[in-house]
PDB file of C-alpha atoms in Angstrom:
ATOM      1  CA  MET L 136     -14.720 -13.372   8.909  1.00  0.00           C
ATOM      2  CA  ARG L 137     -13.930 -16.802   7.421  1.00  0.00           C
ATOM      3  CA  GLN L 138     -15.457 -15.731   4.112  1.00  0.00           C
ATOM      4  CA  GLU L 139     -13.175 -12.678   3.942  1.00  0.00           C
ATOM      5  CA  ILE L 140     -10.112 -14.842   4.557  1.00  0.00           C
ATOM      6  CA  ALA L 141     -11.243 -17.331   1.920  1.00  0.00           C
ATOM      7  CA  PHE L 142     -11.720 -14.530  -0.630  1.00  0.00           C
ATOM      8  CA  LYS L 143      -8.263 -13.107   0.137  1.00  0.00           C
ATOM      9  CA  LYS L 144      -6.745 -16.536  -0.438  1.00  0.00           C
ATOM     10  CA  MET L 145      -8.737 -16.972  -3.653  1.00  0.00           C
ATOM     11  CA  ILE L 146      -7.542 -13.558  -4.864  1.00  0.00           C
ATOM     12  CA  GLU L 147      -3.964 -14.605  -4.144  1.00  0.00           C
ATOM     13  CA  TYR L 148      -4.565 -17.984  -5.823  1.00  0.00           C
ATOM     14  CA  THR L 149      -5.926 -16.293  -8.962  1.00  0.00           C
ATOM     15  CA  ALA L 150      -3.148 -13.682  -9.083  1.00  0.00           C
ATOM     16  CA  ARG L 151      -0.486 -16.382  -8.719  1.00  0.00           C
ATOM     17  CA  LYS L 152      -2.158 -18.442 -11.462  1.00  0.00           C
ATOM     18  CA  ALA L 153      -2.276 -15.383 -13.752  1.00  0.00           C
ATOM     19  CA  SER L 154       1.381 -14.574 -13.173  1.00  0.00           C
ATOM     20  CA  LEU L 155       2.505 -18.201 -13.644  1.00  0.00           C
ATOM     21  CA  LEU L 156       3.901 -18.524 -10.097  1.00  0.00           C
ATOM     22  CA  ASN L 157       3.751 -21.676  -7.992  1.00  0.00           C
ATOM     23  CA  GLN L 158       0.718 -21.908  -5.748  1.00  0.00           C
ATOM     24  CA  ARG L 159       0.871 -21.620  -1.969  1.00  0.00           C
ATOM     25  CA  TYR L 160      -2.524 -23.274  -1.557  1.00  0.00           C
ATOM     26  CA  GLU L 161      -4.224 -26.178  -3.197  1.00  0.00           C
ATOM     27  CA  ILE L 162      -7.706 -25.341  -4.450  1.00  0.00           C
ATOM     28  CA  GLU L 163      -9.080 -28.073  -2.157  1.00  0.00           C
ATOM     29  CA  ASP L 164      -7.802 -26.040   0.812  1.00  0.00           C
ATOM     30  CA  LEU L 165      -9.969 -23.105  -0.264  1.00  0.00           C
ATOM     31  CA  VAL L 166     -13.203 -24.792  -1.364  1.00  0.00           C
ATOM     32  CA  ALA L 167     -14.944 -28.111  -0.876  1.00  0.00           C
ATOM     33  CA  PRO L 168     -13.309 -30.988  -2.774  1.00  0.00           C
ATOM     34  CA  SER L 169     -16.584 -31.714  -4.554  1.00  0.00           C
ATOM     35  CA  VAL L 170     -16.490 -28.341  -6.366  1.00  0.00           C
ATOM     36  CA  ALA L 171     -12.721 -27.873  -6.521  1.00  0.00           C
ATOM     37  CA  SER L 172     -12.365 -28.723 -10.220  1.00  0.00           C
ATOM     38  CA  ILE L 173     -15.203 -26.372 -11.187  1.00  0.00           C
ATOM     39  CA  VAL L 174     -13.766 -23.521  -9.130  1.00  0.00           C
ATOM     40  CA  ASP L 175     -10.262 -24.180 -10.471  1.00  0.00           C
ATOM     41  CA  ARG L 176     -11.510 -23.878 -14.067  1.00  0.00           C
ATOM     42  CA  SER L 177     -13.271 -20.644 -13.134  1.00  0.00           C
ATOM     43  CA  MET L 178     -10.112 -19.226 -11.542  1.00  0.00           C
ATOM     44  CA  GLU L 179      -8.207 -20.233 -14.688  1.00  0.00           C
ATOM     45  CA  ARG L 180     -10.679 -18.265 -16.839  1.00  0.00           C
ATOM     46  CA  ILE L 181     -10.316 -15.221 -14.598  1.00  0.00           C
ATOM     47  CA  ALA L 182      -6.520 -15.547 -14.652  1.00  0.00           C
ATOM     48  CA  LEU L 183      -6.533 -15.622 -18.443  1.00  0.00           C
ATOM     49  CA  THR L 184      -8.531 -12.383 -18.553  1.00  0.00           C
ATOM     50  CA  LEU L 185      -6.057 -10.656 -16.217  1.00  0.00           C
ATOM     51  CA  VAL L 186      -2.951 -11.148 -18.364  1.00  0.00           C
ATOM     52  CA  LYS L 187      -1.792 -10.469 -21.903  1.00  0.00           C
ATOM     53  CA  ARG L 188       1.212 -12.505 -22.950  1.00  0.00           C
ATOM     54  CA  ASN L 189       2.527 -10.213 -25.656  1.00  0.00           C
ATOM     55  CA  GLY L 190       6.286 -10.755 -25.617  1.00  0.00           C
ATOM     56  CA  GLY L 191       6.091 -10.527 -21.837  1.00  0.00           C
ATOM     57  CA  LEU L 192       3.501 -10.394 -19.105  1.00  0.00           C
ATOM     58  CA  TRP L 193       1.188  -7.391 -19.358  1.00  0.00           C
ATOM     59  CA  CYS L 194      -1.733  -6.435 -17.129  1.00  0.00           C
ATOM     60  CA  ASN L 195      -4.888  -6.744 -19.194  1.00  0.00           C
ATOM     61  CA  LEU L 196      -6.818  -4.501 -16.780  1.00  0.00           C
ATOM     62  CA  CYS L 197      -4.655  -1.385 -17.088  1.00  0.00           C
ATOM     63  CA  SER L 198      -2.238  -2.288 -19.941  1.00  0.00           C
ATOM     64  CA  LYS L 199       0.877  -1.781 -17.803  1.00  0.00           C
ATOM     65  CA  GLY L 200       3.924  -3.901 -18.287  1.00  0.00           C
ATOM     66  CA  PRO L 201       5.917  -5.800 -19.244  1.00  0.00           C
ATOM     67  CA  PHE L 202       6.355  -7.477 -15.873  1.00  0.00           C
ATOM     68  CA  THR L 203       8.333 -10.355 -14.498  1.00  0.00           C
ATOM     69  CA  LYS L 204       6.226 -13.120 -12.978  1.00  0.00           C
ATOM     70  CA  ARG L 205       6.735 -11.743  -9.482  1.00  0.00           C
ATOM     71  CA  GLY L 206       6.237  -8.158 -10.656  1.00  0.00           C
ATOM     72  CA  LEU L 207       2.913  -9.012 -12.285  1.00  0.00           C
ATOM     73  CA  TYR L 208       1.777 -10.857  -9.164  1.00  0.00           C
ATOM     74  CA  LEU L 209       2.644  -7.889  -6.943  1.00  0.00           C
ATOM     75  CA  HIS L 210       0.956  -5.476  -9.375  1.00  0.00           C
ATOM     76  CA  LEU L 211      -2.247  -7.526  -9.415  1.00  0.00           C
ATOM     77  CA  ILE L 212      -2.328  -7.853  -5.621  1.00  0.00           C
ATOM     78  CA  ARG L 213      -1.498  -4.204  -4.907  1.00  0.00           C
ATOM     79  CA  VAL L 214      -3.428  -2.426  -7.654  1.00  0.00           C
ATOM     80  CA  HIS L 215      -6.266  -4.714  -8.733  1.00  0.00           C
ATOM     81  CA  THR L 216      -7.319  -6.562  -5.571  1.00  0.00           C
ATOM     82  CA  LYS L 217     -10.853  -5.152  -5.660  1.00  0.00           C
ATOM     83  CA  ASP L 218     -11.203  -5.903  -9.376  1.00  0.00           C
ATOM     84  CA  ILE L 219     -10.146  -9.514  -8.880  1.00  0.00           C
ATOM     85  CA  GLU L 220     -12.394  -9.849  -5.836  1.00  0.00           C
ATOM     86  CA  PHE L 221     -15.359  -8.601  -7.879  1.00  0.00           C
ATOM     87  CA  MET L 222     -14.561 -11.047 -10.689  1.00  0.00           C
ATOM     88  CA  ILE L 223     -14.313 -13.962  -8.245  1.00  0.00           C
ATOM     89  CA  LYS L 224     -17.595 -13.057  -6.526  1.00  0.00           C
ATOM     90  CA  GLU L 225     -19.380 -12.860  -9.872  1.00  0.00           C
ATOM     91  CA  GLU L 226     -17.941 -16.207 -10.932  1.00  0.00           C
ATOM     92  CA  MET L 227     -18.982 -17.794  -7.619  1.00  0.00           C
ATOM     93  CA  LYS L 228     -22.523 -16.482  -8.132  1.00  0.00           C
ATOM     94  CA  LYS L 229     -22.598 -18.137 -11.566  1.00  0.00           C
ATOM     95  CA  ILE L 230     -21.387 -21.432 -10.115  1.00  0.00           C
ATOM     96  CA  LEU L 231     -23.952 -21.341  -7.299  1.00  0.00           C
ATOM     97  CA  ASP L 232     -26.750 -20.452  -9.717  1.00  0.00           C
ATOM     98  CA  GLY L 233     -25.734 -23.424 -11.854  1.00  0.00           C
ATOM     99  CA  PHE L 234     -25.941 -25.731  -8.842  1.00  0.00           C
ATOM    100  CA  LYS L 235     -29.349 -24.329  -7.901  1.00  0.00           C
ATOM    101  CA  ARG L 236     -30.667 -24.935 -11.432  1.00  0.00           C
ATOM    102  CA  ASP L 237     -29.267 -28.475 -11.477  1.00  0.00           C
ATOM    103  CA  LYS L 238     -30.846 -29.210  -8.108  1.00  0.00           C
ATOM    104  CA  GLN L 239     -34.332 -28.140  -9.243  1.00  0.00           C
TER     105      GLN L 239
END
């Protein structure tokens, strides 16, 4: 249950970052402070893959647009939630694998 809520907040965090909106949450509220900077860089990379800035904000997943900041955010949340969730889960796996390798 807590994990689902955390993923929903991370999806919202990433979508807001992609659409250049102000954040509702600090990354430290979503993950441990010790890994916050690593996770924030990962969310930034995901956000950059979600958006094309070609004279406006365009969705890089389905090529729709141009959007306003709020319009892009709503599009990402309503249409591409599962896509963003998958991208976040894959990125978290990479981060955890990196920690496991460093620990060994």
